[in-house]
Amino acid sequence: MSTGVLVGPDGGQEVVLAHRARTRVGRLCSGYADHALLVTDSGLNSATPHVQETVDRMTASGVHTDVLSLPSDQTGTVGSARLVRDRMRMTGSRLCVALGGGSAIDAAKLARAAHHRPWLLDRAIWRRPTGVLALPDSRGPDSTPHLIALSTRPGTAAEVASRVALAPDTGTSRRLLTGGFLRPTMALIDPDWSSTLSREAWFESLNEILFRILGPFLITRRSSKRIDRTAVEWIEEILDIGAHLTDHEYPADGQRLRTAELSVSTATAGHVHHWAPTMPAWWCIQNTVVAHTGLSKGTATSRALPVLLEKIADGEESLGSAGRLRTMEKYRSYEKSMREAIGDFCAAARNADAAHHGRRSDEELVKWGNETLTLWGRHPGIAALGAKGVRDVLQESGF
């Protein structure tokens, strides 16, 4: 079993990552409280035994557990965090356990933060025409109420990230709240939970991790040979797992564990020192796409990534540097080019997507471009693209 502590200026967070790590959940929770609120989403609760098994383990360790299943119409919204906050108040819970993917975990993270800062749930804060709200805070992950994040979905890395991505209302674009106080007290990651995911869901997760490496890599202006080699090695690992998925329904056991490790490492910049990757322009664009299409971030990225790389190679600096693209090619171990390998990976991801997504009207793309510019106009890449440039990227990517 792999256990570690992520330590930053905002304090430390314990991370437990291993096969069958879930068997420790009861004992870990009992170290914090004898009563807990378990937050999950209704889909996970109805489709898997994960929720009941977790409750049973907590009960066996003497932890009385209330369960809150977030309704599907509130998924990914600030409203879901309000539901968690209200239930925590009603039950008096000093321990919250979030089980599921990024949306459930982010709802619990925001609700916990609002325990000390109630204004964070104010609708006016989240409906402002800006995409990001940064809040430096001295209160670290170990503050009460405690939050234990149990991740069932690789790729999102919400369990270790010091940020929350939630939408003001259903059907609107997510805003990004950042601050060290958002990181859970503990993250427990059991790759066996992901064994129930479909091939399509696995490609979605892999695409999220891939872009979390590749996006910052292509826009950074300060790096080193060691960082560059490590990043390219990680990209190739993701591509190799994708190649395995083209012939198999699920990744192998070792690949599931490695995917979880890469997800955590890429979210915490585990491959770099003295380097702070910034947000790529595509992250801002996909945020709008996801809000208006229902696509996952990974699916949207698999459609756009080959076009993004082509435009970067042609000198579109707002999306990334052609020099950094050449650096990536320099450190590859494949005989084929990295662009070709990534293109094959994205094609396999699209083939695994059971849904058929038709093209959107020009009017919709114009609207999405304007919305992206409104929310993220302070981002230098989005400012350089402008609303028309965003629309062109989406149009060329097949949206």
PDB file of N, CA and C in Angstrom, residues 115-158:
ATOM      1  N   HIS A 115     -18.411  26.189   5.571  1.00  0.00           N
ATOM      2  CA  HIS A 115     -18.631  26.104   7.015  1.00  0.00           C
ATOM      3  C   HIS A 115     -17.975  27.293   7.714  1.00  0.00           C
ATOM      4  N   HIS A 116     -16.819  27.723   7.217  1.00  0.00           N
ATOM      5  CA  HIS A 116     -16.104  28.862   7.788  1.00  0.00           C
ATOM      6  C   HIS A 116     -16.370  30.147   6.998  1.00  0.00           C
ATOM      7  N   ARG A 117     -16.800  30.021   5.754  1.00  0.00           N
ATOM      8  CA  ARG A 117     -17.015  31.184   4.890  1.00  0.00           C
ATOM      9  C   ARG A 117     -18.369  31.012   4.194  1.00  0.00           C
ATOM     10  N   PRO A 118     -19.469  31.272   4.883  1.00  0.00           N
ATOM     11  CA  PRO A 118     -20.807  31.040   4.311  1.00  0.00           C
ATOM     12  C   PRO A 118     -21.046  31.776   2.999  1.00  0.00           C
ATOM     13  N   TRP A 119     -20.395  32.902   2.807  1.00  0.00           N
ATOM     14  CA  TRP A 119     -20.598  33.687   1.594  1.00  0.00           C
ATOM     15  C   TRP A 119     -20.140  32.964   0.332  1.00  0.00           C
ATOM     16  N   LEU A 120     -19.356  31.888   0.474  1.00  0.00           N
ATOM     17  CA  LEU A 120     -18.907  31.152  -0.716  1.00  0.00           C
ATOM     18  C   LEU A 120     -20.073  30.492  -1.464  1.00  0.00           C
ATOM     19  N   LEU A 121     -21.212  30.341  -0.797  1.00  0.00           N
ATOM     20  CA  LEU A 121     -22.382  29.750  -1.450  1.00  0.00           C
ATOM     21  C   LEU A 121     -23.354  30.814  -1.949  1.00  0.00           C
ATOM     22  N   ASP A 122     -22.969  32.065  -1.858  1.00  0.00           N
ATOM     23  CA  ASP A 122     -23.816  33.158  -2.335  1.00  0.00           C
ATOM     24  C   ASP A 122     -23.940  33.075  -3.859  1.00  0.00           C
ATOM     25  N   ARG A 123     -25.157  33.085  -4.344  1.00  0.00           N
ATOM     26  CA  ARG A 123     -25.373  32.974  -5.798  1.00  0.00           C
ATOM     27  C   ARG A 123     -24.694  34.093  -6.570  1.00  0.00           C
ATOM     28  N   ALA A 124     -24.628  35.279  -5.971  1.00  0.00           N
ATOM     29  CA  ALA A 124     -24.023  36.417  -6.671  1.00  0.00           C
ATOM     30  C   ALA A 124     -22.548  36.186  -6.953  1.00  0.00           C
ATOM     31  N   ILE A 125     -21.862  35.480  -6.046  1.00  0.00           N
ATOM     32  CA  ILE A 125     -20.440  35.187  -6.239  1.00  0.00           C
ATOM     33  C   ILE A 125     -20.240  34.335  -7.481  1.00  0.00           C
ATOM     34  N   TRP A 126     -21.088  33.340  -7.664  1.00  0.00           N
ATOM     35  CA  TRP A 126     -20.909  32.366  -8.737  1.00  0.00           C
ATOM     36  C   TRP A 126     -21.499  32.812 -10.071  1.00  0.00           C
ATOM     37  N   ARG A 127     -22.335  33.835 -10.038  1.00  0.00           N
ATOM     38  CA  ARG A 127     -22.932  34.315 -11.287  1.00  0.00           C
ATOM     39  C   ARG A 127     -22.201  35.511 -11.864  1.00  0.00           C
ATOM     40  N   ARG A 128     -21.098  35.883 -11.252  1.00  0.00           N
ATOM     41  CA  ARG A 128     -20.314  36.985 -11.795  1.00  0.00           C
ATOM     42  C   ARG A 128     -19.730  36.590 -13.160  1.00  0.00           C
ATOM     43  N   PRO A 129     -19.554  37.560 -14.057  1.00  0.00           N
ATOM     44  CA  PRO A 129     -18.999  37.253 -15.381  1.00  0.00           C
ATOM     45  C   PRO A 129     -17.487  37.082 -15.358  1.00  0.00           C
ATOM     46  N   THR A 130     -17.034  36.165 -14.547  1.00  0.00           N
ATOM     47  CA  THR A 130     -15.609  35.841 -14.512  1.00  0.00           C
ATOM     48  C   THR A 130     -15.474  34.362 -14.232  1.00  0.00           C
ATOM     49  N   GLY A 131     -14.446  33.740 -14.791  1.00  0.00           N
ATOM     50  CA  GLY A 131     -14.336  32.289 -14.697  1.00  0.00           C
ATOM     51  C   GLY A 131     -13.616  31.788 -13.471  1.00  0.00           C
ATOM     52  N   VAL A 132     -12.821  32.621 -12.811  1.00  0.00           N
ATOM     53  CA  VAL A 132     -11.983  32.118 -11.727  1.00  0.00           C
ATOM     54  C   VAL A 132     -12.023  33.056 -10.522  1.00  0.00           C
ATOM     55  N   LEU A 133     -12.029  32.456  -9.353  1.00  0.00           N
ATOM     56  CA  LEU A 133     -11.976  33.192  -8.106  1.00  0.00           C
ATOM     57  C   LEU A 133     -10.893  32.556  -7.249  1.00  0.00           C
ATOM     58  N   ALA A 134      -9.816  33.278  -7.006  1.00  0.00           N
ATOM     59  CA  ALA A 134      -8.686  32.755  -6.228  1.00  0.00           C
ATOM     60  C   ALA A 134      -8.750  33.307  -4.813  1.00  0.00           C
ATOM     61  N   LEU A 135      -8.674  32.410  -3.830  1.00  0.00           N
ATOM     62  CA  LEU A 135      -8.791  32.808  -2.433  1.00  0.00           C
ATOM     63  C   LEU A 135      -7.616  32.270  -1.617  1.00  0.00           C
ATOM     64  N   PRO A 136      -6.558  33.036  -1.428  1.00  0.00           N
ATOM     65  CA  PRO A 136      -5.485  32.589  -0.536  1.00  0.00           C
ATOM     66  C   PRO A 136      -6.020  32.500   0.882  1.00  0.00           C
ATOM     67  N   ASP A 137      -5.604  31.462   1.610  1.00  0.00           N
ATOM     68  CA  ASP A 137      -6.137  31.249   2.954  1.00  0.00           C
ATOM     69  C   ASP A 137      -5.122  30.472   3.766  1.00  0.00           C
ATOM     70  N   SER A 138      -5.007  30.814   5.030  1.00  0.00           N
ATOM     71  CA  SER A 138      -4.042  30.136   5.887  1.00  0.00           C
ATOM     72  C   SER A 138      -4.590  28.855   6.501  1.00  0.00           C
ATOM     73  N   ARG A 139      -5.891  28.639   6.401  1.00  0.00           N
ATOM     74  CA  ARG A 139      -6.492  27.454   6.990  1.00  0.00           C
ATOM     75  C   ARG A 139      -6.232  26.259   6.075  1.00  0.00           C
ATOM     76  N   GLY A 140      -5.550  25.228   6.558  1.00  0.00           N
ATOM     77  CA  GLY A 140      -5.112  24.121   5.722  1.00  0.00           C
ATOM     78  C   GLY A 140      -6.108  22.994   5.618  1.00  0.00           C
ATOM     79  N   PRO A 141      -5.733  21.914   4.882  1.00  0.00           N
ATOM     80  CA  PRO A 141      -6.626  20.771   4.674  1.00  0.00           C
ATOM     81  C   PRO A 141      -7.001  20.050   5.964  1.00  0.00           C
ATOM     82  N   ASP A 142      -6.229  20.215   7.035  1.00  0.00           N
ATOM     83  CA  ASP A 142      -6.493  19.479   8.266  1.00  0.00           C
ATOM     84  C   ASP A 142      -7.496  20.180   9.172  1.00  0.00           C
ATOM     85  N   SER A 143      -8.104  21.276   8.712  1.00  0.00           N
ATOM     86  CA  SER A 143      -9.061  22.005   9.534  1.00  0.00           C
ATOM     87  C   SER A 143     -10.395  21.262   9.587  1.00  0.00           C
ATOM     88  N   THR A 144     -11.184  21.573  10.602  1.00  0.00           N
ATOM     89  CA  THR A 144     -12.497  20.952  10.750  1.00  0.00           C
ATOM     90  C   THR A 144     -13.562  21.803  10.059  1.00  0.00           C
ATOM     91  N   PRO A 145     -14.678  21.199   9.636  1.00  0.00           N
ATOM     92  CA  PRO A 145     -14.928  19.754   9.653  1.00  0.00           C
ATOM     93  C   PRO A 145     -13.992  19.028   8.695  1.00  0.00           C
ATOM     94  N   HIS A 146     -13.658  17.808   9.036  1.00  0.00           N
ATOM     95  CA  HIS A 146     -12.743  17.045   8.205  1.00  0.00           C
ATOM     96  C   HIS A 146     -13.472  16.485   6.988  1.00  0.00           C
ATOM     97  N   LEU A 147     -12.717  16.295   5.921  1.00  0.00           N
ATOM     98  CA  LEU A 147     -13.270  15.739   4.687  1.00  0.00           C
ATOM     99  C   LEU A 147     -12.359  14.631   4.178  1.00  0.00           C
ATOM    100  N   ILE A 148     -12.919  13.447   4.015  1.00  0.00           N
ATOM    101  CA  ILE A 148     -12.193  12.330   3.419  1.00  0.00           C
ATOM    102  C   ILE A 148     -12.792  12.074   2.039  1.00  0.00           C
ATOM    103  N   ALA A 149     -11.970  12.177   1.014  1.00  0.00           N
ATOM    104  CA  ALA A 149     -12.429  11.998  -0.369  1.00  0.00           C
ATOM    105  C   ALA A 149     -12.085  10.598  -0.845  1.00  0.00           C
ATOM    106  N   LEU A 150     -13.103   9.851  -1.278  1.00  0.00           N
ATOM    107  CA  LEU A 150     -12.935   8.497  -1.800  1.00  0.00           C
ATOM    108  C   LEU A 150     -13.224   8.551  -3.293  1.00  0.00           C
ATOM    109  N   SER A 151     -12.195   8.517  -4.088  1.00  0.00           N
ATOM    110  CA  SER A 151     -12.350   8.692  -5.531  1.00  0.00           C
ATOM    111  C   SER A 151     -12.647   7.359  -6.221  1.00  0.00           C
ATOM    112  N   THR A 152     -13.721   7.325  -6.999  1.00  0.00           N
ATOM    113  CA  THR A 152     -14.068   6.124  -7.764  1.00  0.00           C
ATOM    114  C   THR A 152     -13.812   6.304  -9.249  1.00  0.00           C
ATOM    115  N   ARG A 153     -13.374   7.496  -9.633  1.00  0.00           N
ATOM    116  CA  ARG A 153     -13.220   7.805 -11.054  1.00  0.00           C
ATOM    117  C   ARG A 153     -11.836   8.383 -11.313  1.00  0.00           C
ATOM    118  N   PRO A 154     -10.944   7.659 -12.002  1.00  0.00           N
ATOM    119  CA  PRO A 154      -9.616   8.212 -12.295  1.00  0.00           C
ATOM    120  C   PRO A 154      -9.727   9.375 -13.270  1.00  0.00           C
ATOM    121  N   GLY A 155      -8.818  10.286 -13.181  1.00  0.00           N
ATOM    122  CA  GLY A 155      -8.779  11.379 -14.151  1.00  0.00           C
ATOM    123  C   GLY A 155      -9.164  12.724 -13.585  1.00  0.00           C
ATOM    124  N   THR A 156     -10.202  12.784 -12.748  1.00  0.00           N
ATOM    125  CA  THR A 156     -10.637  14.094 -12.274  1.00  0.00           C
ATOM    126  C   THR A 156      -9.647  14.688 -11.275  1.00  0.00           C
ATOM    127  N   ALA A 157      -9.078  13.845 -10.410  1.00  0.00           N
ATOM    128  CA  ALA A 157      -8.099  14.262  -9.390  1.00  0.00           C
ATOM    129  C   ALA A 157      -8.670  15.285  -8.416  1.00  0.00           C
ATOM    130  N   ALA A 158     -10.001  15.361  -8.322  1.00  0.00           N
ATOM    131  CA  ALA A 158     -10.620  16.294  -7.378  1.00  0.00           C
ATOM    132  C   ALA A 158     -10.219  15.992  -5.944  1.00  0.00           C
TER     133      ALA A 158
END
